[in-house]
Short mmCIF file of C-alpha atoms and ligand atoms in Angstrom, two decimals:
data_model
loop_
_atom_site.label_atom_id
_atom_site.label_comp_id
_atom_site.label_asym_id
_atom_site.label_seq_id
_atom_site.Cartn_x
_atom_site.Cartn_y
_atom_site.Cartn_z
CA MET S 1 10.83 80.13 -105.51
CA ILE S 2 14.64 78.80 -104.19
CA LYS S 3 14.91 75.10 -104.13
CA HIS S 4 17.43 73.00 -103.08
CA PHE S 5 18.98 69.68 -104.74
CA THR S 6 22.29 67.90 -104.21
CA CYS S 7 24.04 66.98 -107.18
CA VAL S 8 23.93 62.84 -107.04
CA ILE S 9 25.19 62.45 -111.32
CA CYS S 10 29.23 62.45 -109.49
CA PRO S 11 31.01 62.22 -106.07
CA MET S 12 31.05 65.52 -105.98
CA GLY S 13 27.14 65.51 -104.28
CA CYS S 14 27.24 70.23 -105.23
CA GLU S 15 24.29 71.63 -103.04
CA ILE S 16 22.56 73.69 -105.72
CA ASP S 17 20.18 76.50 -104.93
CA ALA S 18 18.11 77.35 -107.94
CA GLU S 19 15.19 80.09 -108.32
CA GLU S 20 12.14 78.14 -110.04
CA GLU S 21 9.04 79.32 -111.57
CA LYS S 22 6.80 77.05 -112.72
CA GLY S 23 9.30 74.63 -112.89
CA LYS S 24 11.35 76.85 -115.14
CA ILE S 25 14.89 77.88 -113.54
CA ILE S 26 15.05 81.61 -113.99
CA SER S 27 18.74 81.30 -111.40
CA LEU S 28 21.60 78.42 -110.62
CA LYS S 29 23.92 78.77 -107.77
CA GLY S 30 26.01 76.25 -106.70
CA ASN S 31 26.43 73.71 -109.17
CA LYS S 32 30.42 73.57 -110.33
CA CYS S 33 29.21 71.65 -114.08
CA ALA S 34 26.45 72.15 -117.05
CA ARG S 35 25.61 68.10 -115.56
CA GLY S 36 24.29 69.76 -112.25
CA LYS S 37 21.90 72.06 -114.80
CA GLU S 38 20.52 68.67 -116.13
CA PHE S 39 19.88 66.82 -112.92
CA VAL S 40 17.89 70.07 -111.29
CA VAL S 41 15.69 70.19 -114.62
CA GLN S 42 14.91 66.56 -114.96
CA GLU S 43 14.22 66.90 -110.66
CA LEU S 44 12.21 69.47 -111.44
CA GLU S 45 10.27 68.15 -115.17
CA GLU S 46 9.73 64.44 -112.42
CA PRO S 47 12.57 63.64 -110.44
CA LEU S 48 13.30 59.45 -111.22
CA ARG S 49 15.01 56.03 -110.09
CA VAL S 50 16.14 52.75 -110.70
CA LEU S 51 14.28 50.40 -108.44
CA THR S 52 15.50 47.95 -106.87
CA THR S 53 14.02 44.93 -104.69
CA THR S 54 12.52 41.65 -104.68
CA VAL S 55 9.74 38.86 -104.99
CA ARG S 56 8.70 35.76 -103.10
CA ILE S 57 10.60 32.56 -105.53
CA GLU S 58 9.22 28.91 -105.54
CA GLY S 59 11.06 26.49 -105.85
CA ALA S 60 14.28 28.12 -105.42
CA GLU S 61 17.31 27.35 -102.36
CA PHE S 62 16.48 31.08 -101.26
CA ASN S 63 12.32 33.60 -99.98
CA MET S 64 13.43 36.35 -101.84
CA LEU S 65 14.58 37.00 -106.50
CA PRO S 66 15.73 40.35 -106.55
CA VAL S 67 14.91 42.75 -108.89
CA ARG S 68 15.26 46.31 -110.78
CA THR S 69 12.65 48.23 -113.16
CA ASP S 70 15.58 47.66 -116.85
CA LYS S 71 15.12 52.22 -116.78
CA PRO S 72 14.44 54.21 -114.47
CA ILE S 73 11.16 54.55 -113.37
CA PRO S 74 9.74 58.26 -111.77
CA LYS S 75 10.81 58.31 -108.93
CA ARG S 76 6.09 59.38 -107.85
CA LEU S 77 4.99 56.07 -108.82
CA ILE S 78 7.89 53.65 -106.86
CA PRO S 79 4.63 53.50 -104.03
CA VAL S 80 1.98 52.23 -105.94
CA ILE S 81 4.74 49.37 -107.79
CA MET S 82 5.96 48.33 -104.93
CA GLU S 83 2.24 47.02 -103.43
CA ASP S 84 1.66 45.79 -107.32
CA ILE S 85 5.24 44.38 -107.00
CA ALA S 86 4.16 42.41 -103.58
CA LYS S 87 1.56 40.08 -104.85
CA ILE S 88 3.84 39.04 -107.64
CA GLU S 89 5.20 35.40 -106.85
CA ILE S 90 7.13 32.99 -109.53
CA ASN S 91 8.55 29.60 -109.59
CA ALA S 92 11.74 28.67 -110.12
CA PRO S 93 13.66 27.87 -112.52
CA VAL S 94 14.83 32.04 -112.42
CA LYS S 95 17.19 33.34 -115.76
CA MET S 96 19.20 37.10 -114.46
CA TYR S 97 17.45 39.56 -116.20
CA LYS S 98 14.24 37.08 -117.27
CA VAL S 99 10.89 39.92 -117.54
CA ILE S 100 8.66 39.31 -114.25
CA VAL S 101 6.49 41.99 -114.73
CA LYS S 102 5.97 44.03 -117.91
CA ASN S 103 4.76 47.85 -118.43
CA ILE S 104 4.66 48.03 -114.49
CA ALA S 105 1.75 50.73 -114.09
CA GLY S 106 1.00 51.27 -116.89
CA THR S 107 5.08 52.99 -116.71
CA LYS S 108 6.73 50.95 -120.36
CA VAL S 109 8.94 50.04 -118.12
CA ASN S 110 10.00 45.71 -117.30
CA ILE S 111 10.84 44.50 -114.31
CA ILE S 112 13.53 42.28 -114.12
CA ALA S 113 15.24 39.43 -112.86
CA THR S 114 18.79 40.16 -110.73
CA ARG S 115 20.34 36.57 -110.85
CA SER S 116 19.13 33.55 -112.05
CA MET S 117 17.79 31.37 -108.86
CA MET W 1 46.32 18.46 -102.25
CA LYS W 2 48.02 20.76 -104.52
CA ALA W 3 46.99 24.50 -106.35
CA ASP W 4 49.28 26.61 -107.24
CA VAL W 5 47.41 29.78 -106.41
CA THR W 6 44.23 28.92 -103.29
CA VAL W 7 42.06 32.26 -103.12
CA ILE W 8 40.55 32.04 -99.69
CA GLY W 9 36.78 33.09 -99.99
CA GLY W 10 33.99 33.80 -102.66
CA GLY W 11 32.88 37.03 -102.92
CA PRO W 12 34.31 39.85 -105.25
CA GLY W 13 37.35 40.38 -103.70
CA GLY W 14 38.84 37.01 -104.17
CA LEU W 15 36.91 35.76 -107.29
CA VAL W 16 38.44 38.62 -109.10
CA SER W 17 41.35 37.54 -107.68
CA ALA W 18 41.49 34.28 -109.14
CA LEU W 19 39.95 35.58 -112.18
CA PHE W 20 43.10 37.14 -112.36
CA ALA W 21 45.39 34.34 -110.78
CA LYS W 22 43.89 32.74 -114.05
CA ARG W 23 44.56 35.04 -117.62
CA ASN W 24 47.18 35.67 -116.25
CA GLY W 25 48.81 32.09 -116.34
CA ALA W 26 48.93 30.45 -112.74
CA LYS W 27 47.30 26.35 -113.66
CA ARG W 28 45.68 25.75 -111.02
CA VAL W 29 43.09 28.21 -108.89
CA LEU W 30 41.18 26.79 -106.30
CA ILE W 31 38.85 29.36 -104.23
CA LEU W 32 37.43 28.60 -100.65
CA GLU W 33 34.23 29.49 -100.07
CA ARG W 34 31.95 28.41 -96.07
CA GLU W 35 29.19 29.50 -98.00
CA ASP W 36 27.02 27.16 -100.25
CA GLU W 37 27.39 29.99 -103.72
CA LEU W 38 30.29 31.96 -103.99
CA GLY W 39 28.72 35.55 -104.81
CA GLY W 40 30.35 36.83 -100.37
CA ILE W 41 28.20 39.79 -99.76
CA LEU W 42 26.98 41.45 -103.12
CA LYS W 43 23.95 38.85 -103.03
CA GLN W 44 22.05 40.50 -100.71
CA CYS W 45 23.67 44.21 -101.80
CA ILE W 46 19.98 43.79 -103.83
CA HIS W 47 20.49 48.35 -104.68
CA ASN W 48 22.44 49.56 -107.81
CA GLY W 49 25.09 51.22 -108.11
CA PHE W 50 28.23 48.69 -108.33
CA GLY W 51 30.18 47.84 -111.55
CA LEU W 52 30.69 51.17 -113.16
CA GLU W 53 34.80 50.94 -113.13
CA LEU W 54 34.99 47.41 -114.60
CA PHE W 55 31.35 46.67 -116.31
CA LYS W 56 31.52 50.37 -117.14
CA LYS W 57 26.89 49.02 -116.54
CA ASP W 58 25.03 50.04 -113.37
CA LEU W 59 24.67 47.24 -111.76
CA THR W 60 23.22 45.40 -108.83
CA GLY W 61 25.55 43.52 -106.15
CA PRO W 62 24.11 39.78 -107.67
CA GLU W 63 24.29 41.28 -111.50
CA TYR W 64 28.10 41.88 -110.37
CA ALA W 65 27.95 38.49 -108.72
CA GLU W 66 26.80 36.68 -111.77
CA ARG W 67 29.14 38.12 -113.92
CA LEU W 68 31.93 37.63 -111.94
CA ILE W 69 30.81 34.05 -111.99
CA ASP W 70 29.94 33.49 -115.21
CA ASP W 71 33.54 34.34 -116.17
CA ILE W 72 35.41 32.10 -113.12
CA ASN W 73 33.65 29.53 -115.14
CA LYS W 74 34.46 30.33 -118.33
CA GLU W 75 38.13 31.11 -117.54
CA GLY W 76 38.19 26.94 -115.77
CA VAL W 77 38.72 27.84 -111.81
CA ASP W 78 38.44 25.69 -109.43
CA TYR W 79 36.71 26.59 -106.38
CA MET W 80 34.60 23.77 -103.35
CA LEU W 81 32.10 25.70 -101.75
CA ASP W 82 30.62 24.97 -97.51
CA THR W 83 34.86 24.61 -97.10
CA MET W 84 35.67 27.00 -94.32
CA ALA W 85 39.38 27.41 -93.80
CA ILE W 86 40.27 26.56 -90.40
CA HIS W 87 44.54 27.23 -89.99
CA LEU W 88 47.47 29.09 -92.65
CA SER W 89 50.36 28.68 -91.99
CA LYS W 90 53.89 30.27 -92.84
CA ASP W 91 55.05 27.55 -95.42
CA ARG W 92 51.61 28.60 -97.12
CA THR W 93 49.04 25.53 -96.23
CA ILE W 94 46.41 25.59 -95.68
CA THR W 95 43.67 23.51 -93.49
CA ALA W 96 39.90 22.47 -94.69
CA VAL W 97 37.44 21.77 -93.74
CA ASN W 98 34.16 20.21 -95.81
CA SER W 99 31.71 17.92 -95.19
CA LYS W 100 33.45 16.00 -98.02
CA HIS W 101 36.58 15.47 -97.03
CA GLY W 102 37.01 16.32 -93.35
CA VAL W 103 39.94 17.70 -92.60
CA PHE W 104 42.38 18.14 -95.11
CA ASN W 105 45.66 20.20 -96.51
CA ILE W 106 46.83 22.51 -99.46
CA ASP W 107 49.84 22.80 -100.32
CA SER W 108 49.67 26.57 -102.64
CA LYS W 109 52.33 27.97 -104.31
CA SER W 110 50.80 30.87 -102.63
CA ILE W 111 47.96 32.12 -101.24
CA VAL W 112 45.13 34.98 -101.51
CA LEU W 113 43.32 36.21 -98.01
CA ALA W 114 39.64 37.23 -99.77
CA MET W 115 38.41 36.79 -96.12
CA GLY W 116 36.56 40.16 -96.37
CA CYS W 117 34.97 42.49 -93.40
CA ARG W 118 32.58 41.85 -90.98
CA GLU W 119 30.60 44.14 -89.65
CA ARG W 120 30.77 46.43 -85.69
CA ALA W 121 28.33 44.56 -83.30
CA ARG W 122 27.22 45.90 -79.81
CA GLY W 123 29.43 44.35 -78.00
CA ASN W 124 31.57 46.20 -79.89
CA LEU W 125 30.01 49.70 -78.43
CA VAL W 126 28.81 50.62 -75.15
CA ILE W 127 25.03 51.14 -75.09
CA PRO W 128 23.87 50.32 -71.35
CA GLY W 129 20.25 49.09 -71.55
CA THR W 130 18.87 45.51 -70.97
CA ARG W 131 19.58 43.16 -73.85
CA PRO W 132 15.50 42.68 -76.26
CA ALA W 133 14.53 41.56 -78.88
CA GLY W 134 15.25 43.51 -82.29
CA ILE W 135 18.33 44.49 -82.66
CA TYR W 136 20.32 43.70 -85.52
CA THR W 137 23.55 44.40 -87.44
CA ALA W 138 22.39 46.58 -90.65
CA GLY W 139 23.32 44.14 -92.73
CA VAL W 140 22.38 40.80 -90.49
CA ALA W 141 18.53 42.94 -91.11
CA GLN W 142 19.52 43.28 -95.23
CA ARG W 143 20.18 39.54 -95.43
CA PHE W 144 16.58 39.25 -93.83
CA ILE W 145 15.02 40.97 -96.14
CA ASN W 146 16.38 40.30 -99.02
CA ILE W 147 17.05 36.50 -98.42
CA ASP W 148 15.00 35.24 -95.96
CA GLY W 149 12.49 37.50 -97.28
CA TYR W 150 11.47 38.74 -93.47
CA LEU W 151 10.77 42.04 -91.88
CA PRO W 152 12.81 42.23 -88.20
CA GLY W 153 10.76 45.57 -87.30
CA LYS W 154 8.13 48.11 -87.79
CA GLU W 155 9.32 51.28 -86.79
CA VAL W 156 13.34 51.20 -86.74
CA VAL W 157 15.77 53.69 -85.09
CA ILE W 158 19.26 53.71 -87.27
CA LEU W 159 22.10 53.97 -84.73
CA GLY W 160 25.25 55.55 -87.46
CA SER W 161 24.95 56.45 -90.88
CA GLY W 162 27.48 54.09 -93.48
CA ASP W 163 26.10 52.83 -96.94
CA ILE W 164 24.78 49.73 -95.33
CA GLY W 165 22.56 51.29 -92.90
CA LEU W 166 21.23 54.25 -95.39
CA ILE W 167 20.70 51.65 -98.34
CA MET W 168 18.72 50.08 -95.04
CA ALA W 169 17.22 52.77 -94.23
CA ARG W 170 15.14 52.74 -98.11
CA ARG W 171 14.64 49.97 -97.89
CA LEU W 172 13.02 49.69 -94.41
CA THR W 173 11.29 51.97 -95.83
CA LEU W 174 10.05 50.73 -99.53
CA GLU W 175 9.12 47.31 -97.38
CA GLY W 176 7.02 49.30 -95.15
CA ALA W 177 8.66 50.24 -92.23
CA LYS W 178 8.76 53.32 -90.94
CA VAL W 179 12.17 54.72 -90.25
CA LYS W 180 12.90 57.18 -87.77
CA GLY W 181 15.49 58.53 -88.01
CA VAL W 182 19.45 57.78 -88.18
CA TYR W 183 20.96 59.03 -85.43
CA GLU W 184 25.21 59.53 -86.24
CA ILE W 185 28.14 60.39 -83.43
CA MET W 186 31.02 62.43 -86.03
CA ASN W 187 29.73 65.63 -87.49
CA HIS W 188 29.30 64.45 -90.97
CA PRO W 189 27.72 60.86 -92.07
CA GLY W 190 29.73 58.37 -92.05
CA GLY W 191 28.80 57.25 -95.70
CA LEU W 192 28.85 58.53 -99.64
CA LYS W 193 27.13 61.50 -100.13
CA ARG W 194 24.76 59.98 -103.01
CA ASN W 195 23.18 56.54 -100.43
CA ILE W 196 21.46 60.42 -97.96
CA VAL W 197 20.24 61.84 -100.78
CA GLN W 198 18.92 59.01 -102.55
CA CYS W 199 18.82 56.42 -99.56
CA LEU W 200 17.04 59.48 -96.88
CA ASN W 201 16.23 62.67 -98.15
CA ASP W 202 14.49 60.73 -100.94
CA PHE W 203 11.84 59.47 -98.83
CA ASP W 204 12.04 62.50 -96.02
CA ILE W 205 14.35 59.95 -93.71
CA PRO W 206 16.26 62.17 -90.99
CA LEU W 207 19.96 62.44 -90.63
CA TYR W 208 20.37 63.55 -86.77
CA LEU W 209 24.73 64.33 -86.95
CA SER W 210 26.96 64.83 -83.40
CA HIS W 211 23.24 62.09 -81.93
CA THR W 212 24.32 59.38 -80.28
CA VAL W 213 21.45 56.68 -78.76
CA MET W 214 22.60 56.78 -75.34
CA GLU W 215 20.01 54.08 -73.40
CA ILE W 216 18.28 50.84 -75.16
CA LYS W 217 14.33 50.17 -73.18
CA GLY W 218 12.48 47.48 -73.46
CA LYS W 219 12.60 43.58 -71.45
CA ASP W 220 11.87 41.22 -74.14
CA ARG W 221 10.94 43.41 -76.99
CA VAL W 222 12.78 47.76 -78.26
CA THR W 223 9.97 49.86 -76.72
CA GLY W 224 12.56 53.31 -78.11
CA VAL W 225 15.37 54.26 -77.31
CA ILE W 226 16.35 57.32 -75.17
CA VAL W 227 18.83 59.35 -77.48
CA ALA W 228 21.21 62.74 -76.99
CA LYS W 229 23.77 65.14 -78.50
CA VAL W 230 26.65 65.01 -78.52
CA ASP W 231 28.87 68.07 -77.65
CA GLY W 232 32.84 68.44 -80.02
CA LYS W 233 34.72 65.48 -77.41
CA MET W 234 31.69 63.44 -78.17
CA GLN W 235 30.26 63.49 -74.76
CA PRO W 236 26.51 63.37 -74.42
CA ILE W 237 24.78 66.98 -73.65
CA LYS W 238 22.15 67.52 -70.51
CA GLY W 239 19.65 68.13 -71.92
CA THR W 240 18.98 67.39 -74.56
CA GLU W 241 17.89 63.80 -74.10
CA GLU W 242 14.44 62.64 -75.78
CA PHE W 243 12.96 59.51 -76.39
CA VAL W 244 11.99 57.91 -79.50
CA LYS W 245 9.68 54.95 -80.15
CA CYS W 246 10.81 51.77 -82.40
CA ASP W 247 10.14 48.10 -82.07
CA THR W 248 14.27 47.87 -83.65
CA LEU W 249 17.29 49.87 -83.25
CA LEU W 250 19.37 48.93 -86.94
CA LEU W 251 23.08 49.59 -86.08
CA SER W 252 26.09 50.57 -89.13
CA VAL W 253 29.01 51.92 -86.87
CA GLY W 254 31.26 50.54 -89.40
CA LEU W 255 32.93 47.28 -90.59
CA ILE W 256 36.12 45.87 -89.34
CA PRO W 257 38.88 44.04 -91.34
CA GLU W 258 38.33 39.62 -90.54
CA ASN W 259 42.17 38.72 -89.76
CA GLU W 260 42.29 36.06 -87.83
CA LEU W 261 43.27 33.62 -90.48
CA SER W 262 45.65 36.37 -91.18
CA LYS W 263 46.90 36.51 -87.44
CA GLU W 264 48.16 32.28 -86.99
CA ALA W 265 50.15 32.51 -89.92
CA ASN W 266 51.62 35.15 -88.34
CA ILE W 267 50.59 38.07 -91.06
CA GLU W 268 52.19 42.20 -89.74
CA ILE W 269 49.02 43.10 -89.29
CA SER W 270 48.27 47.54 -89.44
CA SER W 271 47.02 48.93 -86.45
CA ASN W 272 46.04 52.32 -88.97
CA THR W 273 44.12 49.54 -91.67
CA LYS W 274 42.86 46.50 -89.30
CA GLY W 275 44.36 43.91 -92.30
CA PRO W 276 47.75 43.58 -92.96
CA VAL W 277 50.76 45.48 -93.64
CA MET W 278 50.50 45.50 -97.71
CA THR W 279 52.79 46.58 -100.68
CA GLU W 280 52.19 47.37 -103.85
CA THR W 281 51.63 44.63 -104.73
CA MET W 282 49.11 42.97 -102.49
CA GLU W 283 51.87 40.86 -100.90
CA THR W 284 51.29 40.53 -97.38
CA SER W 285 54.91 40.56 -94.54
CA VAL W 286 54.69 36.30 -95.27
CA LEU W 287 56.31 35.51 -98.13
CA GLY W 288 53.36 34.44 -101.28
CA ILE W 289 50.79 35.40 -99.45
CA PHE W 290 48.33 38.10 -101.22
CA SER W 291 45.63 39.26 -99.14
CA SER W 292 42.65 41.48 -101.85
CA GLY W 293 39.00 42.80 -100.87
CA ASN W 294 38.69 44.31 -97.43
CA VAL W 295 40.00 42.43 -95.75
CA SER W 296 42.68 44.96 -96.44
CA VAL W 297 41.15 47.61 -95.14
CA VAL W 298 37.32 48.40 -95.87
CA PHE W 299 36.60 51.09 -99.17
CA ASP W 300 33.56 51.73 -99.72
CA LEU W 301 33.38 50.96 -103.84
CA VAL W 302 33.35 47.32 -105.13
CA ASP W 303 34.69 48.64 -108.26
CA TYR W 304 38.34 49.81 -105.76
CA VAL W 305 37.77 45.88 -104.40
CA ALA W 306 37.91 44.56 -107.67
CA GLU W 307 40.76 46.57 -108.48
CA THR W 308 42.62 45.00 -105.58
CA GLY W 309 42.34 41.88 -106.09
CA VAL W 310 43.23 42.47 -109.64
CA ILE W 311 47.04 43.30 -108.34
CA ALA W 312 46.56 40.43 -106.29
CA GLY W 313 45.11 37.37 -108.59
CA LYS W 314 47.82 38.96 -111.63
CA ASN W 315 50.60 39.33 -109.50
CA ALA W 316 50.18 35.58 -106.62
CA ALA W 317 50.70 34.15 -110.22
CA GLU W 318 53.61 35.23 -110.24
CA PHE W 319 54.52 34.33 -107.27
CA ALA W 320 53.43 30.87 -108.16
CA LYS W 321 55.43 30.45 -111.13
CA GLU W 322 58.84 31.82 -110.48
CA LYS W 323 58.48 32.23 -106.53
CA TRP W 324 60.37 35.75 -105.63
CA GLU W 325 62.02 37.84 -102.17
CA ASN W 326 61.02 41.45 -102.15
CA LYS W 327 65.41 43.35 -101.14
CA LYS W 328 64.25 46.40 -101.19
CA PHE W 329 61.24 48.98 -99.42
CA ILE W 330 61.23 51.81 -98.62
CA ASN W 331 57.50 52.62 -96.44
CA ILE W 332 54.27 54.97 -97.56
CA LEU W 333 53.16 56.88 -94.60
CA PRO W 334 50.67 59.37 -93.90
CA GLY W 335 51.31 62.76 -93.78
CA LYS W 336 48.80 65.60 -93.21
CA ASN W 337 45.56 64.99 -92.77
CA VAL W 338 45.98 62.13 -93.89
CA GLY W 339 44.18 58.92 -91.84
CA ILE W 340 43.89 55.34 -93.32
CA LEU W 341 46.10 54.83 -95.95
CA PHE W 342 47.27 51.26 -97.54
CA PRO W 343 49.48 49.67 -98.71
CA GLN W 344 51.95 50.14 -96.76
CA MET W 345 55.21 49.91 -97.75
CA TYR W 346 56.71 50.18 -101.92
CA SER W 347 58.69 47.55 -103.13
CA TYR W 348 59.49 47.80 -107.07
CA ARG W 349 57.78 45.24 -108.69
CA ASP W 350 53.66 46.98 -109.49
CA ASP W 351 52.67 50.53 -110.11
CA LEU W 352 51.80 51.52 -108.02
CA VAL W 353 48.37 52.64 -106.69
CA ILE W 354 47.60 54.02 -102.83
CA PHE W 355 44.22 54.16 -101.29
CA PHE W 356 43.79 56.67 -98.12
CA ARG W 357 40.75 58.99 -96.23
CA SER W 358 41.52 62.51 -95.56
CA LYS W 359 40.87 62.75 -91.76
CA LYS W 360 39.24 65.74 -91.65
CA TRP W 361 36.14 67.01 -93.71
CA ILE W 362 38.25 69.93 -95.41
CA GLU W 363 34.48 71.54 -97.80
CA LYS W 364 37.21 73.87 -100.18
CA THR W 365 40.87 73.62 -102.28
CA VAL W 366 43.43 70.63 -101.13
CA ASP W 367 46.09 69.77 -102.64
CA ILE W 368 47.31 66.37 -102.52
CA GLU W 369 50.58 65.92 -101.50
CA ILE W 370 53.46 62.97 -102.99
CA GLN W 371 57.19 63.27 -101.53
CA PRO W 372 59.83 62.93 -102.37
CA LEU W 373 58.01 62.99 -106.18
CA ASN W 374 56.76 66.41 -105.63
CA MET W 375 54.34 65.26 -107.25
CA LYS W 376 50.62 68.02 -106.73
CA MET W 377 46.74 67.10 -107.38
CA ARG W 378 44.30 69.38 -106.45
CA ARG W 379 41.18 68.25 -105.49
CA PHE W 380 38.11 70.87 -105.14
CA TYR W 381 37.13 69.13 -101.52
CA ALA W 382 38.41 65.64 -98.66
CA ARG W 383 35.76 64.49 -97.27
CA PRO W 384 36.70 61.13 -94.55
CA ASN W 385 33.97 59.32 -95.86
CA GLU W 386 35.23 58.89 -100.02
CA MET W 387 38.64 57.09 -99.96
CA ILE W 388 41.27 58.78 -102.20
CA ARG W 389 42.56 57.26 -105.39
CA ILE W 390 46.00 57.68 -106.80
CA LYS W 391 48.35 55.80 -109.44
CA ILE W 392 51.39 56.03 -110.49
CA LEU W 393 53.80 54.50 -112.34
CA LYS W 394 55.94 52.12 -111.49
CA ASP W 395 58.62 53.78 -114.30
CA LYS W 396 58.42 57.41 -111.62
CA LEU W 397 59.11 55.09 -108.70
CA LEU W 398 61.49 52.76 -109.31
CA SER W 399 64.80 56.04 -108.76
CA VAL W 400 62.77 56.90 -106.00
CA LYS W 401 65.53 55.85 -102.17
CA ASP W 402 63.07 57.64 -99.38
CA ASP W 403 60.34 56.38 -97.75
CA ILE W 404 57.33 58.20 -99.68
CA THR W 405 54.35 60.77 -97.61
CA VAL W 406 51.09 61.39 -98.69
CA SER W 407 49.34 64.81 -96.80
CA ILE W 408 46.28 66.69 -97.91
CA LYS W 409 47.08 70.20 -97.85
CA GLU W 410 44.00 73.03 -97.76
CA VAL W 411 45.29 75.61 -99.85
CA LYS W 412 45.32 79.55 -99.06
CA GLU W 413 42.90 80.99 -101.38
S1 LIG T 501 26.72 69.70 -110.30
FE1 LIG T 501 28.32 68.56 -111.60
S2 LIG T 501 30.28 68.87 -110.48
FE2 LIG T 501 28.58 68.94 -108.91
S3 LIG T 501 27.58 67.08 -109.24
FE3 LIG T 501 26.74 67.36 -110.41
S4 LIG T 501 28.59 66.71 -112.20
FE4 LIG T 501 29.39 66.66 -109.62
#
């Protein structure tokens, strides 16, 4: 099966067609460098993204505290993680990079604050 | 009140300018910020992708801001919050107002303008229809969600594919809204490719190129919009109209430099960039008034904003130490296929960093040509949504007498 990807590793944004069978790449067309292949391999295996969002905070000047995952997480887990995060409420003060949730949804990834408040 | 360098605006452009003015020996550096904290728009840009150039790290907007603010505090830069600059004069006097001092003047040896840009709103567009609730610019919606914690709508149509609109498409989806589509009047996207992929494709949000919103429906609240395809002249094509149900319309149709103050000081404004006409030192047409970031030209990367801040800060510090008069100038002109170009003048003081955009979407090999230097740089493509940056060292420029022209030429293969 041919799958289409846009590589986002660099601004070039190569449009890559990958011929794939059971998750294995048979041929690649359109990538201008080897990093494009790595990107497609990862996308086929498990697309990873850094999730950035907010949590409710009490006692601060604003209602929302910006947070992110401290590592990229599997894209498919984003909806589950968003649901978990929606339930959280924390209290000020918070320092930038404080861990807000440890090991979110069993991913071994933490949710950390991206500013002090 | 007196200062060596006064920076108007505490967003990324202003913070970096102030930092580098201080690091280059200016004694009293003062930032005027009209909001109650520093950081500007970065505070609501909670997504990552910032700082790869300046900090060599992939940071979110708030992290980028907090790092800069920490540096500002470490280096002893002064700032006044809740303070609005209301007047600027040619002799470098700023009139400002805040609740503590009332209306007061600051005499500054040099000034850096860093007021940033503002979003084009519906007033700048002509969409007929009623004026119901539910129409926001993308940046306002971003503030609602990321700072105030309030979702502006449940079914959203986005007009324009600028970066903030794309980022908001993802943000709204994550927060449970349904984004019906992004409609772009041009035949190419306005935002960066990585945002198309990570914000739209990742969430199966459709992008409709060569489409526009023709009419807004609804009396008290938006109930839908009529969209249509446009032809090569951007005119709606009859028979392609379609009703799309939604309760919210977001506008992401571009940004314009905020230059009300600059105009008061009689600073010459470029019709090309809509910001001040500037030299390579980031000096405007008024001696000792510099400018950095999006007030000069709208950039697509905060790292470019920071780079102009470094240059403006350094030169503002130098001007504060020893005033200069520019005696010689040459122009820097957009040649073939070049649209936006900045800075517009070279004054033989510093290295030259040129930022420009292609007018045309060219998806094949091009040569960037800089004359009369006979410089040629090959690239795989030239796209209007990605600014091109080129640095030329001062040594190479000292002997140049004629105006510099930058062009993008398609290579015949
Ligand atoms: S394949 Fe290589 S050149 Fe193309 S976008 Fe990916 S990293 Fe860039």
